[in-house]
Amino acid sequence: MTLPSCLATSATMSNAAFPDWHGTTILAVRKGGRTVIAGDGQVSMGQTVVKAAARKVRRLAGGKVIAGFAGATADAFTLIERLEAKLEQYPDQLARACVDLAKDWRTDRVLRRLEAMLLVADKDAIYTVTGAGDVLEPERGVAAIGSGGNFALAAARALIDTDADAEQIARKAMAIAAEICVYTNGELTVEAL
């Protein structure tokens, strides 16, 4: 069966309208009672860097929560707004707010189409929140998402047992990721609790 020409043209135009965007490495490190989330600033379209200093890490809930996002920016902002509403509904209950957000994200017909991931942390915990309904807490106090997330995660895990504090580990791991991943740069936003 062949597609009508109007549908074939529409599909082709759709792919051209949404180029191959890459970007973001977000890393969370918890050590010694401190929690840090670091994010790089690069956004790439294909082989071109279109922005070098994007801010992908935000403070929420009056500064008590930090969130970093990877994926489509508008989708991530929608999720962050939803998370803020959940944090108002469940003050000082980050786990409950994240689980409720993940449940909505998975079951709501509109939210289900969002293409982003969140790393969320407060002074006690770190959570990775996905559209598949996952709310994951890392075992070793390190989590990462995004294009260079695996590189940053590996570097942070290697550094976690050293004398370095959470922020030093995050900065060094992000620098290592930036040296390896072409979609990651050294323009960092770092927030700590």
CSV table of C-alpha atoms in Angstrom, one decimal:
chain,number,residue,atom,x,y,z
A,1,MET,CA,0.0,0.0,0.0
A,2,THR,CA,1.4,3.4,-0.9
A,3,LEU,CA,0.7,6.6,0.9
A,4,PRO,CA,-1.3,9.3,-0.9
A,5,SER,CA,1.0,12.0,-2.2
A,6,CYS,CA,-0.2,14.6,0.3
A,7,LEU,CA,0.6,12.3,3.2
A,8,ALA,CA,4.0,11.4,1.8
A,9,THR,CA,4.9,15.1,1.3
A,10,SER,CA,3.6,15.8,4.8
A,11,ALA,CA,5.9,13.1,6.3
A,12,THR,CA,8.9,14.4,4.3
A,13,MET,CA,8.2,18.0,5.4
A,14,SER,CA,7.8,16.9,9.0
A,15,ASN,CA,11.2,15.3,9.1
A,16,ALA,CA,12.8,18.4,7.5
A,17,ALA,CA,11.0,20.6,10.0
A,18,PHE,CA,12.5,18.7,13.0
A,19,PRO,CA,16.2,18.4,12.4
A,20,ASP,CA,18.4,16.1,14.4
A,21,TRP,CA,18.8,18.1,17.6
A,22,HIS,CA,21.3,17.0,20.3
A,23,GLY,CA,22.3,18.4,23.5
A,24,THR,CA,22.6,18.2,27.2
A,25,THR,CA,24.6,16.3,29.7
A,26,ILE,CA,23.1,16.5,33.2
A,27,LEU,CA,24.9,15.0,36.2
A,28,ALA,CA,23.8,14.7,39.8
A,29,VAL,CA,26.2,13.8,42.6
A,30,ARG,CA,25.4,13.3,46.3
A,31,LYS,CA,28.3,13.0,48.7
A,32,GLY,CA,29.1,14.2,52.3
A,33,GLY,CA,25.6,15.6,52.9
A,34,ARG,CA,25.8,17.8,49.7
A,35,THR,CA,23.9,17.3,46.5
A,36,VAL,CA,25.0,18.9,43.3
A,37,ILE,CA,23.4,19.0,39.8
A,38,ALA,CA,25.6,20.2,36.9
A,39,GLY,CA,24.5,20.7,33.3
A,40,ASP,CA,26.4,21.7,30.2
A,41,GLY,CA,25.3,24.5,27.9
A,42,GLN,CA,25.5,23.0,24.5
A,43,VAL,CA,22.6,22.6,22.1
A,44,SER,CA,23.5,21.1,18.7
A,45,MET,CA,21.5,20.8,15.4
A,46,GLY,CA,23.2,18.0,13.4
A,47,GLN,CA,26.8,19.0,13.2
A,48,THR,CA,26.3,22.6,14.2
A,49,VAL,CA,26.4,24.1,17.7
A,50,VAL,CA,23.5,26.5,17.8
A,51,LYS,CA,23.8,27.5,21.5
A,52,ALA,CA,26.8,27.1,23.8
A,53,ALA,CA,25.4,28.5,27.1
A,54,ALA,CA,21.9,27.2,27.5
A,55,ARG,CA,20.7,26.9,31.1
A,56,LYS,CA,19.3,23.4,31.7
A,57,VAL,CA,19.5,23.3,35.6
A,58,ARG,CA,16.9,25.2,37.7
A,59,ARG,CA,16.1,25.7,41.4
A,60,LEU,CA,12.5,24.9,42.4
A,61,ALA,CA,10.3,25.0,45.5
A,62,GLY,CA,11.9,28.1,46.9
A,63,GLY,CA,15.4,26.8,46.3
A,64,LYS,CA,14.9,23.5,48.2
A,65,VAL,CA,14.9,21.4,45.0
A,66,ILE,CA,17.2,21.3,41.9
A,67,ALA,CA,16.0,20.0,38.5
A,68,GLY,CA,18.1,19.4,35.4
A,69,PHE,CA,16.5,18.4,32.1
A,70,ALA,CA,17.5,16.7,28.9
A,71,GLY,CA,15.4,16.5,25.7
A,72,ALA,CA,13.1,18.9,24.0
A,73,THR,CA,13.2,22.2,25.8
A,74,ALA,CA,9.5,23.1,25.6
A,75,ASP,CA,8.7,19.6,26.8
A,76,ALA,CA,11.1,19.9,29.7
A,77,PHE,CA,9.7,23.2,30.7
A,78,THR,CA,6.2,21.7,30.7
A,79,LEU,CA,7.5,18.9,33.0
A,80,ILE,CA,9.2,21.3,35.3
A,81,GLU,CA,6.0,23.4,35.6
A,82,ARG,CA,4.1,20.2,36.4
A,83,LEU,CA,6.7,19.2,39.0
A,84,GLU,CA,6.5,22.6,40.6
A,85,ALA,CA,2.8,22.2,40.9
A,86,LYS,CA,3.3,18.7,42.5
A,87,LEU,CA,5.8,20.2,44.9
A,88,GLU,CA,3.2,22.8,46.0
A,89,GLN,CA,0.7,20.0,46.4
A,90,TYR,CA,3.2,17.8,48.4
A,91,PRO,CA,5.6,20.3,50.1
A,92,ASP,CA,8.8,18.7,51.4
A,93,GLN,CA,7.8,15.3,49.8
A,94,LEU,CA,10.0,15.2,46.7
A,95,ALA,CA,9.6,11.4,46.2
A,96,ARG,CA,5.8,11.7,46.2
A,97,ALA,CA,5.8,14.6,43.9
A,98,CYS,CA,8.1,12.8,41.4
A,99,VAL,CA,6.0,9.6,41.5
A,100,ASP,CA,2.8,11.6,40.9
A,101,LEU,CA,4.4,13.4,38.0
A,102,ALA,CA,5.6,10.2,36.5
A,103,LYS,CA,2.2,8.6,36.9
A,104,ASP,CA,0.6,11.7,35.1
A,105,TRP,CA,3.3,11.7,32.5
A,106,ARG,CA,2.7,8.0,31.6
A,107,THR,CA,-1.1,8.1,31.7
A,108,ASP,CA,-2.0,11.5,30.3
A,109,ARG,CA,-2.5,11.4,26.5
A,110,VAL,CA,-0.8,14.8,25.9
A,111,LEU,CA,2.0,14.4,28.4
A,112,ARG,CA,2.8,10.9,27.1
A,113,ARG,CA,4.2,12.6,23.9
A,114,LEU,CA,6.7,14.7,25.7
A,115,GLU,CA,10.3,13.9,24.9
A,116,ALA,CA,12.4,14.8,27.9
A,117,MET,CA,13.9,13.4,31.1
A,118,LEU,CA,14.5,15.0,34.5
A,119,LEU,CA,17.1,14.7,37.2
A,120,VAL,CA,15.6,16.0,40.4
A,121,ALA,CA,17.2,16.4,43.8
A,122,ASP,CA,16.7,17.8,47.3
A,123,LYS,CA,19.1,17.7,50.2
A,124,ASP,CA,18.3,14.0,50.9
A,125,ALA,CA,17.8,12.3,47.5
A,126,ILE,CA,18.3,12.2,43.8
A,127,TYR,CA,15.6,10.9,41.3
A,128,THR,CA,15.7,10.3,37.6
A,129,VAL,CA,12.1,10.8,36.3
A,130,THR,CA,11.1,9.4,32.8
A,131,GLY,CA,8.0,9.3,30.6
A,132,ALA,CA,7.9,5.6,30.9
A,133,GLY,CA,6.7,6.0,34.5
A,134,ASP,CA,10.1,5.5,36.1
A,135,VAL,CA,11.3,7.2,39.2
A,136,LEU,CA,14.8,5.9,39.9
A,137,GLU,CA,17.0,6.7,42.9
A,138,PRO,CA,20.7,5.9,42.2
A,139,GLU,CA,22.4,3.4,44.5
A,140,ARG,CA,25.8,5.2,44.7
A,141,GLY,CA,24.6,8.8,44.8
A,142,VAL,CA,25.4,9.5,41.2
A,143,ALA,CA,22.9,9.8,38.2
A,144,ALA,CA,23.2,11.2,34.8
A,145,ILE,CA,21.0,11.8,31.7
A,146,GLY,CA,21.4,13.3,28.2
A,147,SER,CA,23.8,12.9,25.3
A,148,GLY,CA,26.9,12.7,27.4
A,149,GLY,CA,25.2,11.2,30.4
A,150,ASN,CA,27.0,7.8,30.3
A,151,PHE,CA,30.4,9.5,30.0
A,152,ALA,CA,29.7,11.8,33.0
A,153,LEU,CA,28.2,8.9,35.0
A,154,ALA,CA,31.2,6.7,34.5
A,155,ALA,CA,33.6,9.5,35.4
A,156,ALA,CA,31.6,10.4,38.5
A,157,ARG,CA,31.4,6.8,39.7
A,158,ALA,CA,35.2,6.5,39.3
A,159,LEU,CA,35.7,9.7,41.4
A,160,ILE,CA,33.0,9.1,44.1
A,161,ASP,CA,35.4,7.2,46.4
A,162,THR,CA,38.1,9.9,46.2
A,163,ASP,CA,38.6,12.8,48.7
A,164,ALA,CA,36.9,15.2,46.3
A,165,ASP,CA,33.6,16.7,47.4
A,166,ALA,CA,30.3,16.5,45.4
A,167,GLU,CA,30.9,19.7,43.4
A,168,GLN,CA,34.5,18.8,42.6
A,169,ILE,CA,33.4,15.4,41.4
A,170,ALA,CA,30.6,16.9,39.3
A,171,ARG,CA,32.8,19.5,37.7
A,172,LYS,CA,35.6,17.0,36.9
A,173,ALA,CA,33.2,14.4,35.5
A,174,MET,CA,31.5,17.0,33.3
A,175,ALA,CA,34.9,18.1,32.0
A,176,ILE,CA,35.7,14.5,31.1
A,177,ALA,CA,32.3,14.1,29.4
A,178,ALA,CA,33.0,17.3,27.4
A,179,GLU,CA,36.3,15.9,26.2
A,180,ILE,CA,34.6,12.7,24.9
A,181,CYS,CA,31.1,13.6,23.8
A,182,VAL,CA,30.8,16.0,20.8
A,183,TYR,CA,27.3,17.1,22.1
A,184,THR,CA,28.7,18.3,25.5
A,185,ASN,CA,30.7,21.4,26.3
A,186,GLY,CA,32.4,22.9,29.3
A,187,GLU,CA,29.9,25.8,29.8
A,188,LEU,CA,28.5,24.5,33.1
A,189,THR,CA,25.5,25.5,35.3
A,190,VAL,CA,26.1,24.0,38.7
A,191,GLU,CA,23.5,24.2,41.6
A,192,ALA,CA,24.2,22.7,45.0
A,193,LEU,CA,22.2,22.0,48.2
